[in-house]
Amino acid sequence: MNTGNFFRLCLFLMLLMISGVSHAGIQVGGTRVIFPASDHEASLQVRNEGTDDIMIQSWIEAGSEQADRDIPFAITPSLARLSHRKQQTLRIFYQGKGLPEDRESVFWVSVQEIPQVSSSENSLQVAFRQRLKLFYRPNGLPGKPEESANTLKWNILRNAGKAVLLATNDSAFHVSFAKVIVIAGDKEYVVEPEMISPRDAQKMSIKGLPASVGGDAQIIWESINDYGALIEHKTSIKF
């Protein structure tokens, strides 16, 4: 038997051994959770679209801004059984203190699927996890969240021989991106986008743009709103 046939036979036998692989079956309602301070709680819907009963485990993790702080949120139920085609409402509560009142704060909600123990000996079970951003929004913040992405200030800087894109966010809200593109010298350059915190600035790498290039440029970016929709924005700058 030659090497190619032997490899294909081994691959076929491996696939037979793990024929009982468990597939992810949970669907989470939404792409983010917005928690206005005026509400007593926020909620998140989780539905089991798989064929088997599962357990779901949920918890809240700190964002980069709160890495060294206690998490002032609780989620319930933290552990729940979910049958086929059934859904569970996860309720999120804030303890009422510990976060800035002049800007949004961001955390992560994690929902992990724990498959039931399989009756088959030759099965591979995988625990799938989904993570969503949780934005806590204090009362009385100036401006509107849907306007924050359009008020960003942009500039292209030279840093260690490379061109980087600087975005400044003067608003009290986070700005999340689906994509950012720089058009300079009739060429399009892709940017590695990162979420910008309120009243902060963020440097982003521009792939392929020579540091020697200058003049006029157009910035095109897609922001993500509270409902997960993509909103396109454009502006022109000189650098």
CSV table of N, CA, C and O in Angstrom, one decimal, residues 75-191:
chain,number,residue,atom,x,y,z
A,75,ILE,N,-25.5,37.1,37.2
A,75,ILE,CA,-26.3,36.5,36.2
A,75,ILE,C,-27.0,35.3,36.7
A,75,ILE,O,-26.4,34.5,37.4
A,76,THR,N,-28.3,35.1,36.4
A,76,THR,CA,-29.1,34.0,36.9
A,76,THR,C,-30.1,33.5,35.8
A,76,THR,O,-30.6,34.3,35.1
A,77,PRO,N,-30.2,32.2,35.7
A,77,PRO,CA,-29.5,31.1,36.4
A,77,PRO,C,-28.1,31.0,35.8
A,77,PRO,O,-27.9,31.1,34.6
A,78,SER,N,-27.1,30.7,36.6
A,78,SER,CA,-25.8,30.5,36.1
A,78,SER,C,-25.6,29.1,35.5
A,78,SER,O,-24.7,28.9,34.7
A,79,LEU,N,-26.5,28.2,35.9
A,79,LEU,CA,-26.5,26.8,35.3
A,79,LEU,C,-27.9,26.4,35.1
A,79,LEU,O,-28.7,26.5,36.0
A,80,ALA,N,-28.2,25.9,33.9
A,80,ALA,CA,-29.6,25.5,33.6
A,80,ALA,C,-29.6,24.4,32.6
A,80,ALA,O,-28.7,24.3,31.8
A,81,ARG,N,-30.6,23.6,32.7
A,81,ARG,CA,-30.8,22.5,31.7
A,81,ARG,C,-31.8,23.0,30.7
A,81,ARG,O,-32.8,23.7,31.0
A,82,LEU,N,-31.4,22.7,29.4
A,82,LEU,CA,-32.2,23.2,28.3
A,82,LEU,C,-32.6,22.1,27.4
A,82,LEU,O,-31.7,21.4,26.8
A,83,SER,N,-33.9,21.8,27.2
A,83,SER,CA,-34.3,20.7,26.4
A,83,SER,C,-34.4,21.2,24.9
A,83,SER,O,-34.3,22.4,24.6
A,84,HIS,N,-34.6,20.2,24.0
A,84,HIS,CA,-34.7,20.5,22.6
A,84,HIS,C,-35.8,21.5,22.3
A,84,HIS,O,-36.9,21.3,22.8
A,85,ARG,N,-35.5,22.5,21.6
A,85,ARG,CA,-36.4,23.6,21.1
A,85,ARG,C,-37.0,24.4,22.3
A,85,ARG,O,-38.0,25.1,22.2
A,86,LYS,N,-36.3,24.4,23.4
A,86,LYS,CA,-36.7,25.2,24.6
A,86,LYS,C,-35.7,26.3,24.7
A,86,LYS,O,-34.6,26.3,24.2
A,87,GLN,N,-36.2,27.4,25.4
A,87,GLN,CA,-35.4,28.5,25.6
A,87,GLN,C,-35.3,28.9,27.1
A,87,GLN,O,-36.2,28.6,27.9
A,88,GLN,N,-34.3,29.7,27.4
A,88,GLN,CA,-34.1,30.1,28.8
A,88,GLN,C,-33.7,31.6,28.8
A,88,GLN,O,-32.9,32.1,28.0
A,89,THR,N,-34.4,32.3,29.7
A,89,THR,CA,-34.1,33.8,29.8
A,89,THR,C,-33.0,33.9,30.9
A,89,THR,O,-33.2,33.5,32.1
A,90,LEU,N,-31.9,34.5,30.6
A,90,LEU,CA,-30.8,34.8,31.5
A,90,LEU,C,-31.0,36.3,32.0
A,90,LEU,O,-31.2,37.2,31.2
A,91,ARG,N,-31.1,36.5,33.3
A,91,ARG,CA,-31.3,37.8,33.8
A,91,ARG,C,-30.0,38.3,34.5
A,91,ARG,O,-29.3,37.6,35.2
A,92,ILE,N,-29.7,39.6,34.1
A,92,ILE,CA,-28.4,40.2,34.6
A,92,ILE,C,-28.8,41.3,35.5
A,92,ILE,O,-29.6,42.2,35.2
A,93,PHE,N,-28.1,41.4,36.7
A,93,PHE,CA,-28.4,42.4,37.7
A,93,PHE,C,-27.1,43.2,38.0
A,93,PHE,O,-26.0,42.6,38.0
A,94,TYR,N,-27.3,44.4,38.3
A,94,TYR,CA,-26.1,45.3,38.7
A,94,TYR,C,-26.3,45.6,40.2
A,94,TYR,O,-27.4,46.0,40.6
A,95,GLN,N,-25.2,45.6,40.9
A,95,GLN,CA,-25.2,45.8,42.3
A,95,GLN,C,-25.5,47.3,42.7
A,95,GLN,O,-25.8,47.6,43.9
A,96,GLY,N,-25.4,48.2,41.7
A,96,GLY,CA,-25.8,49.6,42.0
A,96,GLY,C,-24.6,50.5,42.2
A,96,GLY,O,-24.9,51.7,42.4
A,97,LYS,N,-23.4,50.0,42.3
A,97,LYS,CA,-22.3,50.9,42.5
A,97,LYS,C,-21.0,50.3,42.0
A,97,LYS,O,-21.0,49.1,41.8
A,98,GLY,N,-20.0,51.1,41.8
A,98,GLY,CA,-18.7,50.5,41.4
A,98,GLY,C,-18.3,50.9,40.0
A,98,GLY,O,-17.1,50.7,39.7
A,99,LEU,N,-19.2,51.5,39.2
A,99,LEU,CA,-18.8,51.8,37.9
A,99,LEU,C,-18.9,53.3,37.6
A,99,LEU,O,-19.7,54.0,38.3
A,100,PRO,N,-18.2,53.9,36.7
A,100,PRO,CA,-18.2,55.3,36.4
A,100,PRO,C,-19.6,55.7,36.0
A,100,PRO,O,-20.3,55.0,35.3
A,101,GLU,N,-20.0,56.9,36.3
A,101,GLU,CA,-21.3,57.5,36.0
A,101,GLU,C,-21.3,58.4,34.8
A,101,GLU,O,-22.3,58.9,34.4
A,102,ASP,N,-20.1,58.7,34.3
A,102,ASP,CA,-20.0,59.7,33.2
A,102,ASP,C,-19.7,59.1,31.9
A,102,ASP,O,-19.4,59.8,30.9
A,103,ARG,N,-19.7,57.7,31.8
A,103,ARG,CA,-19.4,57.0,30.6
A,103,ARG,C,-19.8,55.6,30.7
A,103,ARG,O,-20.1,55.1,31.7
A,104,GLU,N,-19.9,54.9,29.5
A,104,GLU,CA,-20.3,53.5,29.5
A,104,GLU,C,-19.2,52.6,30.0
A,104,GLU,O,-18.0,53.0,30.0
A,105,SER,N,-19.5,51.5,30.5
A,105,SER,CA,-18.5,50.4,30.9
A,105,SER,C,-18.9,49.2,30.1
A,105,SER,O,-20.0,48.9,29.8
A,106,VAL,N,-17.9,48.4,29.8
A,106,VAL,CA,-18.1,47.2,29.0
A,106,VAL,C,-17.6,45.9,29.8
A,106,VAL,O,-16.5,46.0,30.4
A,107,PHE,N,-18.4,44.8,29.7
A,107,PHE,CA,-18.0,43.5,30.2
A,107,PHE,C,-18.3,42.5,29.2
A,107,PHE,O,-18.8,42.8,28.1
A,108,TRP,N,-18.0,41.2,29.5
A,108,TRP,CA,-18.3,40.1,28.6
A,108,TRP,C,-19.3,39.2,29.3
A,108,TRP,O,-19.1,38.8,30.4
A,109,VAL,N,-20.3,38.7,28.5
A,109,VAL,CA,-21.2,37.7,29.0
A,109,VAL,C,-20.8,36.4,28.2
A,109,VAL,O,-20.8,36.4,27.0
A,110,SER,N,-20.5,35.3,28.9
A,110,SER,CA,-20.2,34.1,28.3
A,110,SER,C,-21.3,33.1,28.6
A,110,SER,O,-21.8,32.9,29.7
A,111,VAL,N,-21.7,32.4,27.5
A,111,VAL,CA,-22.7,31.3,27.6
A,111,VAL,C,-22.1,30.0,27.0
A,111,VAL,O,-21.7,30.0,25.8
A,112,GLN,N,-21.9,29.0,27.8
A,112,GLN,CA,-21.2,27.8,27.4
A,112,GLN,C,-22.2,26.6,27.4
A,112,GLN,O,-22.9,26.4,28.4
A,113,GLU,N,-22.2,25.9,26.3
A,113,GLU,CA,-23.0,24.7,26.2
A,113,GLU,C,-22.2,23.5,26.7
A,113,GLU,O,-21.1,23.2,26.3
A,114,ILE,N,-22.9,22.7,27.6
A,114,ILE,CA,-22.2,21.5,28.2
A,114,ILE,C,-23.1,20.3,27.7
A,114,ILE,O,-24.2,20.1,28.2
A,115,PRO,N,-22.6,19.5,26.8
A,115,PRO,CA,-23.4,18.4,26.2
A,115,PRO,C,-23.5,17.3,27.3
A,115,PRO,O,-22.7,17.2,28.2
A,116,GLN,N,-24.6,16.6,27.2
A,116,GLN,CA,-24.9,15.5,28.1
A,116,GLN,C,-23.9,14.4,27.8
A,116,GLN,O,-23.3,14.2,26.7
A,117,VAL,N,-23.6,13.5,28.8
A,117,VAL,CA,-22.7,12.4,28.6
A,117,VAL,C,-23.3,11.4,27.6
A,117,VAL,O,-24.5,11.0,27.6
A,118,SER,N,-22.5,11.1,26.5
A,118,SER,CA,-22.9,10.2,25.5
A,118,SER,C,-22.9,8.8,25.9
A,118,SER,O,-22.0,8.4,26.7
A,119,SER,N,-23.8,8.0,25.4
A,119,SER,CA,-23.9,6.6,25.7
A,119,SER,C,-22.9,5.8,24.8
A,119,SER,O,-22.7,4.6,25.0
A,120,SER,N,-22.4,6.4,23.8
A,120,SER,CA,-21.4,5.8,22.9
A,120,SER,C,-20.0,5.9,23.4
A,120,SER,O,-19.6,7.0,23.9
A,121,GLU,N,-19.2,4.8,23.3
A,121,GLU,CA,-17.9,4.8,23.7
A,121,GLU,C,-17.0,5.7,22.8
A,121,GLU,O,-16.1,6.4,23.2
A,122,ASN,N,-17.2,5.6,21.5
A,122,ASN,CA,-16.4,6.3,20.5
A,122,ASN,C,-17.1,7.6,20.1
A,122,ASN,O,-17.7,7.7,19.1
A,123,SER,N,-17.1,8.6,21.0
A,123,SER,CA,-17.7,9.8,20.7
A,123,SER,C,-16.8,11.0,21.2
A,123,SER,O,-16.0,10.8,22.2
A,124,LEU,N,-16.9,12.1,20.6
A,124,LEU,CA,-16.1,13.3,21.0
A,124,LEU,C,-17.1,14.4,21.3
A,124,LEU,O,-17.9,14.7,20.5
A,125,GLN,N,-17.1,14.9,22.5
A,125,GLN,CA,-18.0,15.9,22.9
A,125,GLN,C,-17.2,17.2,23.2
A,125,GLN,O,-16.1,17.2,23.8
A,126,VAL,N,-17.8,18.3,22.6
A,126,VAL,CA,-17.1,19.6,22.7
A,126,VAL,C,-18.0,20.6,23.4
A,126,VAL,O,-19.2,20.6,23.1
A,127,ALA,N,-17.5,21.4,24.3
A,127,ALA,CA,-18.2,22.4,25.0
A,127,ALA,C,-18.1,23.7,24.2
A,127,ALA,O,-17.0,24.3,24.2
A,128,PHE,N,-19.1,24.2,23.6
A,128,PHE,CA,-19.1,25.4,22.8
A,128,PHE,C,-19.4,26.6,23.7
A,128,PHE,O,-20.3,26.6,24.5
A,129,ARG,N,-18.7,27.7,23.5
A,129,ARG,CA,-18.9,28.9,24.2
A,129,ARG,C,-19.1,30.1,23.3
A,129,ARG,O,-18.5,30.3,22.3
A,130,GLN,N,-20.1,30.9,23.7
A,130,GLN,CA,-20.4,32.2,23.0
A,130,GLN,C,-20.1,33.3,23.9
A,130,GLN,O,-20.5,33.3,25.1
A,131,ARG,N,-19.5,34.4,23.4
A,131,ARG,CA,-19.2,35.6,24.2
A,131,ARG,C,-19.9,36.8,23.6
A,131,ARG,O,-19.8,37.0,22.4
A,132,LEU,N,-20.6,37.6,24.4
A,132,LEU,CA,-21.2,38.8,24.0
A,132,LEU,C,-20.8,40.0,24.8
A,132,LEU,O,-20.5,39.8,26.0
A,133,LYS,N,-20.7,41.2,24.3
A,133,LYS,CA,-20.3,42.3,25.0
A,133,LYS,C,-21.5,42.8,25.8
A,133,LYS,O,-22.7,42.8,25.3
A,134,LEU,N,-21.3,43.2,27.1
A,134,LEU,CA,-22.3,43.8,27.9
A,134,LEU,C,-21.9,45.2,28.2
A,134,LEU,O,-20.9,45.5,28.8
A,135,PHE,N,-22.8,46.1,27.7
A,135,PHE,CA,-22.5,47.6,27.9
A,135,PHE,C,-23.5,48.1,29.0
A,135,PHE,O,-24.7,48.1,28.9
A,136,TYR,N,-22.8,48.6,30.1
A,136,TYR,CA,-23.6,49.3,31.1
A,136,TYR,C,-23.6,50.8,30.8
A,136,TYR,O,-22.6,51.4,30.7
A,137,ARG,N,-24.8,51.3,30.7
A,137,ARG,CA,-25.0,52.7,30.2
A,137,ARG,C,-25.7,53.6,31.3
A,137,ARG,O,-26.9,53.5,31.5
A,138,PRO,N,-24.9,54.4,32.0
A,138,PRO,CA,-25.5,55.3,33.0
A,138,PRO,C,-26.5,56.3,32.5
A,138,PRO,O,-26.5,56.6,31.3
A,139,ASN,N,-27.3,56.8,33.4
A,139,ASN,CA,-28.3,57.8,33.0
A,139,ASN,C,-27.6,59.1,32.7
A,139,ASN,O,-26.6,59.5,33.3
A,140,GLY,N,-28.3,59.9,31.8
A,140,GLY,CA,-27.9,61.3,31.6
A,140,GLY,C,-26.6,61.5,30.9
A,140,GLY,O,-26.0,62.6,31.0
A,141,LEU,N,-26.1,60.5,30.1
A,141,LEU,CA,-24.9,60.7,29.3
A,141,LEU,C,-25.2,61.7,28.2
A,141,LEU,O,-26.2,61.6,27.6
A,142,PRO,N,-24.2,62.6,27.9
A,142,PRO,CA,-24.4,63.5,26.8
A,142,PRO,C,-24.4,62.9,25.5
A,142,PRO,O,-23.6,61.9,25.3
A,143,GLY,N,-25.2,63.4,24.5
A,143,GLY,CA,-25.2,62.8,23.2
A,143,GLY,C,-26.0,61.5,23.1
A,143,GLY,O,-26.7,61.1,24.1
A,144,LYS,N,-26.0,60.9,21.9
A,144,LYS,CA,-26.7,59.6,21.7
A,144,LYS,C,-25.7,58.6,21.2
A,144,LYS,O,-24.7,58.9,20.5
A,145,PRO,N,-25.9,57.3,21.6
A,145,PRO,CA,-24.9,56.3,21.3
A,145,PRO,C,-24.8,56.1,19.7
A,145,PRO,O,-23.7,55.8,19.2
A,146,GLU,N,-25.9,56.3,19.0
A,146,GLU,CA,-25.9,56.1,17.6
A,146,GLU,C,-25.1,57.2,16.8
A,146,GLU,O,-24.8,57.0,15.7
A,147,GLU,N,-24.8,58.3,17.5
A,147,GLU,CA,-24.1,59.4,16.9
A,147,GLU,C,-22.6,59.3,17.2
A,147,GLU,O,-21.8,60.0,16.5
A,148,SER,N,-22.2,58.5,18.1
A,148,SER,CA,-20.8,58.5,18.6
A,148,SER,C,-19.8,58.1,17.5
A,148,SER,O,-18.7,58.6,17.3
A,149,ALA,N,-20.2,57.1,16.6
A,149,ALA,CA,-19.3,56.6,15.6
A,149,ALA,C,-19.1,57.7,14.5
A,149,ALA,O,-18.0,57.7,13.9
A,150,ASN,N,-20.0,58.5,14.3
A,150,ASN,CA,-19.9,59.6,13.3
A,150,ASN,C,-19.1,60.8,13.7
A,150,ASN,O,-18.8,61.6,12.9
A,151,THR,N,-18.8,60.9,15.0
A,151,THR,CA,-18.1,62.0,15.6
A,151,THR,C,-16.6,61.7,15.8
A,151,THR,O,-15.9,62.5,16.4
A,152,LEU,N,-16.2,60.5,15.4
A,152,LEU,CA,-14.8,60.1,15.6
A,152,LEU,C,-13.8,61.1,14.9
A,152,LEU,O,-14.2,61.5,13.8
A,153,LYS,N,-12.7,61.3,15.4
A,153,LYS,CA,-11.6,62.1,14.8
A,153,LYS,C,-10.5,61.1,14.3
A,153,LYS,O,-10.1,60.3,15.1
A,154,TRP,N,-10.1,61.3,13.1
A,154,TRP,CA,-9.1,60.4,12.5
A,154,TRP,C,-7.8,61.1,12.1
A,154,TRP,O,-7.8,62.2,11.7
A,155,ASN,N,-6.7,60.3,12.2
A,155,ASN,CA,-5.4,60.9,11.7
A,155,ASN,C,-4.5,59.7,11.4
A,155,ASN,O,-4.7,58.6,12.0
A,156,ILE,N,-3.6,59.9,10.5
A,156,ILE,CA,-2.6,58.8,10.2
A,156,ILE,C,-1.2,59.3,10.7
A,156,ILE,O,-0.8,60.4,10.4
A,157,LEU,N,-0.6,58.5,11.5
A,157,LEU,CA,0.7,58.8,12.2
A,157,LEU,C,1.8,57.9,11.7
A,157,LEU,O,1.5,56.8,11.1
A,158,ARG,N,3.0,58.3,11.8
A,158,ARG,CA,4.2,57.5,11.6
A,158,ARG,C,4.7,57.0,12.9
A,158,ARG,O,5.0,57.8,13.8
A,159,ASN,N,4.8,55.7,13.0
A,159,ASN,CA,5.3,55.1,14.3
A,159,ASN,C,6.3,54.0,14.0
A,159,ASN,O,5.9,53.0,13.4
A,160,ALA,N,7.5,54.2,14.3
A,160,ALA,CA,8.6,53.2,14.1
A,160,ALA,C,8.7,52.8,12.6
A,160,ALA,O,8.8,51.6,12.3
A,161,GLY,N,8.6,53.8,11.8
A,161,GLY,CA,8.7,53.5,10.3
A,161,GLY,C,7.5,52.9,9.7
A,161,GLY,O,7.5,52.5,8.5
A,162,LYS,N,6.4,52.9,10.4
A,162,LYS,CA,5.1,52.3,9.9
A,162,LYS,C,4.0,53.4,10.1
A,162,LYS,O,4.0,54.2,11.0
A,163,ALA,N,3.0,53.3,9.2
A,163,ALA,CA,1.9,54.2,9.2
A,163,ALA,C,0.8,53.5,10.1
A,163,ALA,O,0.4,52.3,9.9
A,164,VAL,N,0.2,54.3,11.0
A,164,VAL,CA,-0.8,53.7,11.9
A,164,VAL,C,-2.0,54.7,11.8
A,164,VAL,O,-1.8,55.9,11.7
A,165,LEU,N,-3.2,54.2,12.0
A,165,LEU,CA,-4.4,55.0,12.0
A,165,LEU,C,-4.8,55.3,13.5
A,165,LEU,O,-4.9,54.4,14.3
A,166,LEU,N,-5.0,56.6,13.8
A,166,LEU,CA,-5.4,57.0,15.1
A,166,LEU,C,-6.8,57.5,15.1
A,166,LEU,O,-7.2,58.4,14.3
A,167,ALA,N,-7.7,56.8,15.9
A,167,ALA,CA,-9.1,57.3,16.0
A,167,ALA,C,-9.3,57.8,17.5
A,167,ALA,O,-8.9,57.1,18.4
A,168,THR,N,-9.9,58.9,17.6
A,168,THR,CA,-10.2,59.6,18.9
A,168,THR,C,-11.7,59.6,19.1
A,168,THR,O,-12.4,60.1,18.2
A,169,ASN,N,-12.1,59.1,20.2
A,169,ASN,CA,-13.5,59.1,20.6
A,169,ASN,C,-13.8,60.0,21.8
A,169,ASN,O,-13.4,59.7,22.9
A,170,ASP,N,-14.4,61.2,21.5
A,170,ASP,CA,-14.7,62.1,22.5
A,170,ASP,C,-16.0,61.9,23.2
A,170,ASP,O,-16.4,62.6,24.1
A,171,SER,N,-16.8,60.9,22.7
A,171,SER,CA,-18.1,60.7,23.3
A,171,SER,C,-18.0,59.8,24.6
A,171,SER,O,-17.0,59.3,25.0
A,172,ALA,N,-19.2,59.7,25.2
A,172,ALA,CA,-19.3,58.9,26.4
A,172,ALA,C,-19.7,57.4,26.1
A,172,ALA,O,-19.9,56.6,27.1
A,173,PHE,N,-19.6,57.0,24.8
A,173,PHE,CA,-20.1,55.7,24.4
A,173,PHE,C,-18.9,54.9,23.8
A,173,PHE,O,-18.1,55.6,23.1
A,174,HIS,N,-19.0,53.6,23.8
A,174,HIS,CA,-18.0,52.8,23.1
A,174,HIS,C,-18.4,52.8,21.6
A,174,HIS,O,-19.6,52.9,21.2
A,175,VAL,N,-17.4,52.6,20.8
A,175,VAL,CA,-17.6,52.5,19.3
A,175,VAL,C,-16.9,51.2,18.9
A,175,VAL,O,-15.7,51.0,19.1
A,176,SER,N,-17.8,50.3,18.4
A,176,SER,CA,-17.3,49.0,17.9
A,176,SER,C,-17.3,49.0,16.3
A,176,SER,O,-18.2,49.6,15.7
A,177,PHE,N,-16.4,48.3,15.7
A,177,PHE,CA,-16.3,48.3,14.3
A,177,PHE,C,-16.5,46.9,13.7
A,177,PHE,O,-16.1,45.9,14.3
A,178,ALA,N,-17.0,46.9,12.5
A,178,ALA,CA,-17.1,45.7,11.6
A,178,ALA,C,-15.9,45.7,10.7
A,178,ALA,O,-15.3,44.7,10.4
A,179,LYS,N,-15.6,46.9,10.2
A,179,LYS,CA,-14.4,47.1,9.3
A,179,LYS,C,-14.0,48.5,9.2
A,179,LYS,O,-14.8,49.5,9.5
A,180,VAL,N,-12.7,48.8,8.9
A,180,VAL,CA,-12.1,50.1,8.7
A,180,VAL,C,-11.2,50.0,7.5
A,180,VAL,O,-10.4,49.1,7.4
A,181,ILE,N,-11.3,50.9,6.5
A,181,ILE,CA,-10.5,51.0,5.3
A,181,ILE,C,-10.0,52.4,5.1
A,181,ILE,O,-10.6,53.4,5.3
A,182,VAL,N,-8.7,52.4,4.7
A,182,VAL,CA,-8.1,53.7,4.3
A,182,VAL,C,-7.8,53.6,2.8
A,182,VAL,O,-7.3,52.7,2.3
A,183,ILE,N,-8.2,54.7,2.1
A,183,ILE,CA,-8.0,54.8,0.7
A,183,ILE,C,-7.0,56.0,0.5
A,183,ILE,O,-7.3,57.1,0.8
A,184,ALA,N,-5.8,55.7,0.0
A,184,ALA,CA,-4.7,56.7,-0.2
A,184,ALA,C,-4.0,56.4,-1.5
A,184,ALA,O,-3.7,55.2,-1.7
A,185,GLY,N,-3.7,57.4,-2.3
A,185,GLY,CA,-3.0,57.2,-3.5
A,185,GLY,C,-3.7,56.2,-4.4
A,185,GLY,O,-3.1,55.4,-5.1
A,186,ASP,N,-5.1,56.3,-4.5
A,186,ASP,CA,-5.9,55.4,-5.3
A,186,ASP,C,-5.8,53.9,-5.0
A,186,ASP,O,-6.1,53.1,-5.8
A,187,LYS,N,-5.2,53.7,-3.8
A,187,LYS,CA,-5.2,52.3,-3.3
A,187,LYS,C,-5.9,52.1,-2.0
A,187,LYS,O,-6.1,53.0,-1.2
A,188,GLU,N,-6.5,50.9,-1.8
A,188,GLU,CA,-7.3,50.6,-0.6
A,188,GLU,C,-6.4,49.8,0.3
A,188,GLU,O,-5.8,48.8,0.0
A,189,TYR,N,-6.4,50.2,1.6
A,189,TYR,CA,-5.7,49.5,2.6
A,189,TYR,C,-6.6,49.1,3.8
A,189,TYR,O,-7.4,49.9,4.3
A,190,VAL,N,-6.5,47.8,4.2
A,190,VAL,CA,-7.3,47.3,5.3
A,190,VAL,C,-6.7,47.6,6.6
A,190,VAL,O,-5.5,47.5,6.8
A,191,VAL,N,-7.6,48.0,7.5
A,191,VAL,CA,-7.1,48.3,8.9
A,191,VAL,C,-7.6,47.2,9.8
A,191,VAL,O,-8.7,46.7,9.7
